[in-house]
Amino acid sequence: MKQKPDLNFWNLWNLSFGFFGVQIAYSLQSANISRIFATLGADPHSLSFFWVLPPLMGMLVQPIVGTLSDNTWTRFGRRIPYLFVGAAMAVLVMLLLPNAGSFGLSVGAALWFGACALMFLDTSINMAMQPFKMLVGDMVNEKQKTKAYSIQSFLCNAGGLIGFAFPFIFTAVGIANTAPTGVVPDSVIYSFYIGALILILCVIYTTVKVKEWPPQEYVEYNAPSEQEKESANWFTLLRKAPATFWQVGLVQFFSWAAFLYMWNYTTGAISDTVWSTTDVASAGYQEAGNWTGIVFGVQTLGAVLWAMVLPQFKNVKLAYAFSLLLGGLGFALVPFVHDQYVLFVPFLLIGCAWAAMLAMPFALVTNALQGYGHMGAYLGLFNCTICLPQIAAALLGGVVLSLVGSHQYNMMFIAGAMLAVGALCVTMIKTKR
């Protein structure tokens, strides 16, 4: 097998540049979906059900796109066609979703329209997101992969910061942040429009600049190992998975369930505690919706800063557990904060947990999987430890909300407790010495 050539900085940049646009779309979805459905008329106790769709589609779409693209060869490449189709679908849905309340539909019909649009949006975002990870795996040698994924991480965080801030920025320049009952404000609608434009421009840039290897050349650089040639179904792989796979998966369960509640209930929580309103048609609620994007951006910034601290820990498990505890403390502080700027403190702490969740689990699992073969299949299965807890948390969200007095800010306590349990579970992880 030939050694993959070194790529210069701009070649590595071009491989991942489209991720910037994809992440803007994903951030707009994360920060605004609860706000949109609450504005359309969804009851807070049923709000979490709309969050079942994103992780469910991620769990279904990413392995399918990976498997299909492994066997696709076109004049445009093997990964890029899926990237372009996914982005085009996402653009179309981003133009429709925030207008769900503007078509004169009944509340029920508008919610169903929004739910279907959300399903297609997350499907298309996942279809567009997965090829970027594969392009790096296909075309970057082992020596440069850390650098390549660092560039991808930078573009991901940069896109996230911009996407989170869009509604706040558009409101600041004078675009309406309130609308008639059941209608999404123009500040959110225009955010999705501009996000869609940036997404398609970024993806076009990638498709023009990146030339995938033809089949014969690809095989020269990516000959499969003997273990990878052996067939194994998912049940066999799971049965043979190392204990670390399951131990880290348990931590993942509590961590991702906690963040699902953050994405779902933050707008309702801070509109109550900071703006003193639960009326979704009020100016205060919509201001809280804008500020949700800002504090999510602060969380992303906290993650970037904490990611630079994590390598200083000599003990990976200590770093992982401590980060989750800091995040849990951040969640527990949110209900006590009544100033919008002081909210930066708890969300910086939450960013510490987010940084660890993005880095530690895959590092622990890939180390444990060395020598097992079928690394791609195992990582695809491990992705279920991200999706399944979100689905479970979403299905139980309404019940849990009722148990905590139907106050959305109390869900932050639940999220904090989950991260604390996750930190405790870190102590159970067995690592290679």
XYZ file of C-alpha atoms in Angstrom:
433
model
C 0.000 0.000 0.000
C 1.377 3.409 -0.979
C 1.900 6.086 1.652
C -0.584 8.929 1.371
C 1.183 12.166 0.430
C 1.472 15.093 2.834
C -1.076 17.834 2.152
C -0.399 21.518 2.619
C -2.482 23.620 4.993
C -4.933 24.840 2.356
C -5.557 21.326 1.048
C -6.438 20.263 4.593
C -8.552 23.410 5.034
C -10.485 22.766 1.807
C -11.323 19.190 2.854
C -13.282 20.523 5.844
C -14.323 24.042 4.850
C -17.885 23.022 4.055
C -18.204 21.895 7.692
C -18.341 25.606 8.585
C -21.644 25.987 6.725
C -23.026 22.662 7.937
C -22.343 23.625 11.542
C -24.132 26.968 11.116
C -27.212 25.021 10.039
C -26.835 22.578 12.924
C -26.432 25.405 15.466
C -29.520 27.197 14.183
C -31.439 23.954 14.630
C -30.071 23.275 18.140
C -30.702 26.777 19.499
C -34.063 27.510 17.872
C -36.091 24.314 17.498
C -37.739 24.491 20.943
C -38.360 28.200 20.425
C -39.975 27.570 17.031
C -42.255 24.779 18.241
C -43.211 26.676 21.401
C -44.071 29.687 19.232
C -46.175 27.471 16.961
C -48.189 26.381 20.010
C -46.534 23.240 21.394
C -47.196 22.533 25.079
C -43.965 22.519 27.160
C -44.758 18.960 28.330
C -44.787 17.688 24.727
C -41.909 19.874 23.546
C -39.296 17.180 24.120
C -41.042 14.790 21.698
C -39.881 16.958 18.796
C -36.306 16.264 19.915
C -36.698 12.531 19.279
C -36.287 13.056 15.542
C -32.764 14.577 15.326
C -30.860 11.805 17.154
C -33.050 9.124 15.583
C -32.246 10.362 12.087
C -28.565 10.696 12.985
C -28.467 7.102 14.171
C -30.108 5.892 10.960
C -28.546 8.154 8.360
C -24.859 8.253 9.258
C -24.205 4.476 9.030
C -26.250 4.291 5.810
C -24.385 7.174 4.164
C -21.089 5.635 5.235
C -21.957 2.218 3.815
C -23.383 3.557 0.539
C -20.545 5.990 -0.085
C -17.999 3.192 0.473
C -19.407 1.624 -2.700
C -20.100 4.767 -4.759
C -17.861 5.947 -7.589
C -18.818 8.891 -9.781
C -16.954 11.520 -11.792
C -17.489 13.864 -8.809
C -16.075 11.404 -6.257
C -17.472 8.933 -3.746
C -18.215 11.151 -0.705
C -18.890 14.536 -2.341
C -22.152 13.511 -4.093
C -23.717 12.705 -0.692
C -22.325 15.931 0.720
C -23.868 17.997 -2.057
C -27.254 16.234 -2.036
C -27.475 16.528 1.753
C -26.621 20.237 1.658
C -29.146 20.944 -1.120
C -31.886 19.202 0.885
C -30.906 21.139 4.018
C -31.117 24.458 2.174
C -34.629 23.701 0.948
C -35.850 22.696 4.406
C -34.180 25.708 6.071
C -36.271 27.942 3.813
C -39.482 26.145 4.837
C -39.148 25.196 8.523
C -39.247 28.669 10.160
C -42.275 29.566 8.000
C -44.394 26.746 9.438
C -46.586 29.291 11.213
C -46.945 31.584 8.199
C -48.961 29.339 5.878
C -52.340 29.844 7.572
C -52.371 26.312 9.010
C -54.068 25.296 12.237
C -51.867 24.852 15.294
C -51.898 21.073 14.899
C -51.148 21.201 11.181
C -48.354 23.731 11.703
C -46.756 21.502 14.342
C -46.954 18.451 12.067
C -45.493 20.458 9.195
C -42.688 21.649 11.480
C -42.033 18.117 12.747
C -41.750 16.734 9.210
C -39.511 19.632 8.189
C -37.291 19.008 11.230
C -37.005 15.331 10.316
C -35.855 16.192 6.797
C -33.554 18.938 8.072
C -31.713 16.646 10.448
C -31.577 13.895 7.834
C -29.990 16.251 5.322
C -27.576 17.801 7.854
C -26.371 14.333 8.855
C -26.022 13.381 5.189
C -23.902 16.473 4.593
C -21.878 16.130 7.818
C -20.714 12.525 7.562
C -18.739 12.858 4.276
C -16.390 15.444 5.802
C -15.199 12.934 8.417
C -14.764 10.330 5.697
C -12.847 12.657 3.368
C -10.217 13.157 6.063
C -10.051 9.403 6.648
C -9.739 8.713 2.917
C -7.201 11.339 1.896
C -5.086 12.315 4.923
C -2.159 10.251 6.175
C -1.840 9.218 9.820
C 0.823 11.845 10.534
C -1.484 14.702 9.493
C -4.836 13.452 10.787
C -4.550 15.260 14.120
C -3.917 18.519 12.264
C -6.760 17.821 9.830
C -9.271 17.118 12.598
C -8.050 20.181 14.497
C -8.871 22.315 11.458
C -12.258 20.601 11.232
C -12.859 21.288 14.927
C -11.952 24.967 14.475
C -14.350 25.349 11.532
C -17.041 23.482 13.462
C -16.744 25.779 16.492
C -16.517 28.927 14.352
C -19.667 27.966 12.455
C -21.394 27.157 15.725
C -20.616 30.565 17.223
C -21.962 32.387 14.174
C -25.090 30.257 13.862
C -25.945 30.691 17.540
C -25.568 34.484 17.304
C -27.591 35.112 14.118
C -31.036 35.863 15.689
C -29.449 38.204 18.238
C -27.497 40.021 15.505
C -30.523 40.407 13.229
C -32.591 41.770 16.110
C -29.817 44.254 16.917
C -29.886 45.640 13.363
C -33.637 46.216 13.526
C -35.293 43.060 12.205
C -38.492 42.222 14.097
C -38.055 39.827 16.991
C -41.783 39.452 17.738
C -44.659 38.302 15.566
C -48.375 37.483 15.836
C -49.272 34.473 17.981
C -48.261 31.244 16.263
C -45.863 32.941 13.818
C -42.071 32.710 14.064
C -40.349 36.136 14.249
C -38.484 37.489 11.213
C -35.206 37.506 13.165
C -35.338 33.687 13.269
C -36.644 33.294 9.712
C -33.874 35.478 8.252
C -31.287 33.601 10.329
C -32.304 30.372 8.621
C -32.269 32.071 5.215
C -28.736 33.434 5.628
C -27.570 30.173 7.177
C -28.890 28.288 4.139
C -27.044 30.650 1.783
C -23.746 30.245 3.649
C -24.196 26.464 3.764
C -24.607 26.043 0.017
C -21.747 28.460 -0.777
C -19.392 26.562 1.561
C -20.352 23.209 0.079
C -19.931 24.509 -3.485
C -16.458 25.717 -2.489
C -15.564 22.249 -1.189
C -16.897 20.460 -4.275
C -14.868 22.766 -6.542
C -11.635 22.634 -4.544
C -11.532 18.971 -3.469
C -10.816 16.264 -6.014
C -11.242 12.753 -4.661
C -8.987 9.992 -5.905
C -10.383 7.723 -8.651
C -11.014 4.078 -7.645
C -7.650 2.697 -8.781
C -5.680 5.374 -6.940
C -7.878 5.139 -3.848
C -7.174 1.411 -3.518
C -3.422 2.081 -3.750
C -3.614 4.345 -0.688
C -6.377 2.570 1.273
C -5.878 -1.179 0.890
C -8.014 -2.967 3.523
C -6.305 -4.953 6.262
C -6.891 -8.693 6.611
C -9.079 -8.126 9.685
C -11.193 -5.608 7.809
C -11.756 -8.117 4.983
C -13.401 -10.494 7.429
C -17.142 -10.053 7.551
C -18.826 -9.529 10.881
C -22.373 -8.495 11.652
C -23.183 -5.829 14.210
C -24.338 -8.323 16.845
C -21.046 -10.210 16.606
C -19.070 -6.991 16.897
C -21.051 -5.889 19.941
C -20.594 -9.280 21.587
C -16.825 -9.042 21.075
C -16.540 -5.365 22.000
C -14.061 -4.553 24.792
C -15.455 -3.669 28.208
C -14.319 -0.079 27.755
C -16.791 0.278 24.869
C -19.710 -0.359 27.227
C -18.273 1.520 30.203
C -17.742 4.697 28.201
C -21.187 4.163 26.647
C -22.726 4.323 30.130
C -21.061 7.699 30.745
C -22.301 8.829 27.344
C -25.870 7.948 28.302
C -26.017 10.402 31.203
C -23.960 13.071 29.421
C -25.975 13.288 26.222
C -29.314 13.026 28.011
C -28.258 16.059 30.070
C -27.428 18.104 26.991
C -30.692 17.132 25.316
C -32.487 18.797 28.224
C -30.265 21.866 27.862
C -31.121 22.241 24.162
C -34.791 21.573 24.857
C -35.488 23.720 27.921
C -32.945 26.566 28.079
C -35.144 29.121 26.305
C -38.116 28.373 28.579
C -35.875 28.319 31.644
C -34.169 31.679 31.160
C -37.331 33.384 29.887
C -38.823 32.521 33.280
C -35.824 33.269 35.517
C -34.329 36.275 33.668
C -37.236 37.811 31.707
C -39.968 36.716 34.159
C -42.352 35.412 31.505
C -43.609 32.089 30.190
C -45.747 33.672 27.453
C -44.263 32.449 24.167
C -45.833 35.347 22.236
C -44.219 37.982 24.466
C -41.240 40.127 23.591
C -39.475 38.791 26.692
C -39.745 35.167 25.540
C -38.375 36.017 22.106
C -35.509 37.971 23.681
C -34.773 34.891 25.765
C -34.759 32.888 22.536
C -32.132 35.209 21.083
C -30.089 35.048 24.276
C -30.201 31.250 24.217
C -28.116 31.417 21.061
C -25.659 33.749 22.782
C -25.197 31.554 25.860
C -24.845 28.476 23.645
C -22.102 30.413 21.852
C -20.489 31.137 25.230
C -20.689 27.416 25.966
C -18.867 26.726 22.683
C -16.222 29.301 23.587
C -15.827 27.665 26.999
C -15.339 24.315 25.258
C -12.623 25.752 22.999
C -10.753 27.207 25.990
C -11.144 24.080 28.138
C -9.967 21.885 25.250
C -6.588 23.604 25.608
C -6.514 22.756 29.328
C -7.476 19.078 29.032
C -4.093 17.894 27.655
C -2.453 19.226 30.844
C -4.150 16.508 32.908
C -1.926 13.446 33.283
C -4.901 11.233 34.137
C -7.496 11.023 31.341
C -10.231 9.676 33.618
C -9.662 12.475 36.135
C -9.903 15.067 33.351
C -13.105 13.469 32.037
C -14.835 13.214 35.428
C -13.753 16.682 36.608
C -15.017 18.246 33.371
C -18.420 16.606 33.756
C -18.645 17.816 37.364
C -17.885 21.378 36.251
C -20.657 21.085 33.673
C -23.035 19.722 36.286
C -22.253 22.680 38.536
C -22.957 25.015 35.619
C -26.384 23.469 35.037
C -27.220 23.673 38.748
C -26.391 27.396 38.793
C -28.671 28.359 35.876
C -31.971 28.523 37.858
C -30.382 30.896 40.395
C -29.202 33.438 37.806
C -31.493 36.402 37.117
C -29.119 38.526 35.037
C -28.604 37.674 31.390
C -24.873 38.473 31.467
C -24.184 36.487 34.621
C -25.500 33.465 32.668
C -22.125 33.452 30.925
C -20.577 31.912 34.054
C -22.644 28.703 34.203
C -22.487 28.237 30.441
C -18.697 28.572 30.439
C -18.693 25.735 32.997
C -21.096 23.717 30.841
C -18.612 24.220 27.991
C -16.013 22.330 30.037
C -18.237 19.245 30.014
C -18.920 19.691 26.299
C -15.182 19.794 25.497
C -14.600 16.540 27.376
C -17.619 14.853 25.762
C -16.286 15.629 22.287
C -12.734 14.465 22.991
C -12.518 11.855 25.746
C -14.997 9.116 24.748
C -13.603 8.499 21.269
C -10.017 8.644 22.561
C -10.779 6.011 25.227
C -12.721 3.771 22.856
C -10.323 3.918 19.895
C -7.445 3.060 22.232
C -9.391 0.078 23.554
C -10.230 -1.068 20.006
C -6.617 -1.261 18.807
C -6.134 -4.705 17.277
C -9.862 -5.459 17.004
C -10.306 -4.517 13.322
C -13.584 -3.137 11.923
C -12.776 0.243 13.491
C -15.272 2.070 11.258
C -18.096 -0.304 12.116
C -17.335 -0.070 15.823
C -17.312 3.732 15.724
C -20.601 3.704 13.819
C -22.093 1.540 16.565
C -20.546 3.756 19.230
C -22.408 6.692 17.667
C -25.558 5.049 19.051
C -24.327 5.955 22.550
C -24.832 9.572 21.473
C -28.215 9.094 19.831
C -30.003 6.588 22.093
C -29.733 8.618 25.328
C -31.135 11.668 23.557
C -34.086 9.634 22.292
C -34.732 8.226 25.772
C -34.460 11.679 27.380
C -36.782 13.191 24.784
C -39.439 10.510 25.282
C -39.335 10.989 29.060
C -38.984 14.783 29.006
C -42.658 15.597 29.546
C -42.941 13.151 32.462
C -39.792 14.484 34.120
C -40.974 18.078 33.622
C -44.255 17.248 35.407
C -42.328 15.666 38.272
C -40.312 18.859 38.816
C -43.354 21.116 39.014
C -43.605 21.911 35.280
C -40.972 24.643 35.683
C -38.509 24.395 32.807
C -35.668 25.853 34.876
C -35.876 22.803 37.155
C -34.809 20.664 34.190
C -31.381 22.283 34.569
C -31.095 20.580 37.973
C -31.932 17.269 36.310
C -29.264 17.877 33.666
C -26.706 18.744 36.352
C -27.526 15.592 38.320
C -27.110 13.492 35.175
C -23.624 14.897 34.557
C -22.718 14.163 38.188
C -23.833 10.529 37.738
C -21.866 10.416 34.488
C -18.753 11.617 36.333
C -19.254 8.844 38.897
C -19.511 6.279 36.072
C -16.150 7.453 34.696
C -14.505 5.767 37.690
C -15.758 2.414 36.369
C -13.891 2.712 33.056
C -10.984 0.298 32.683
C -8.158 1.674 30.559
C -5.094 0.058 29.068
C -1.950 0.606 31.098
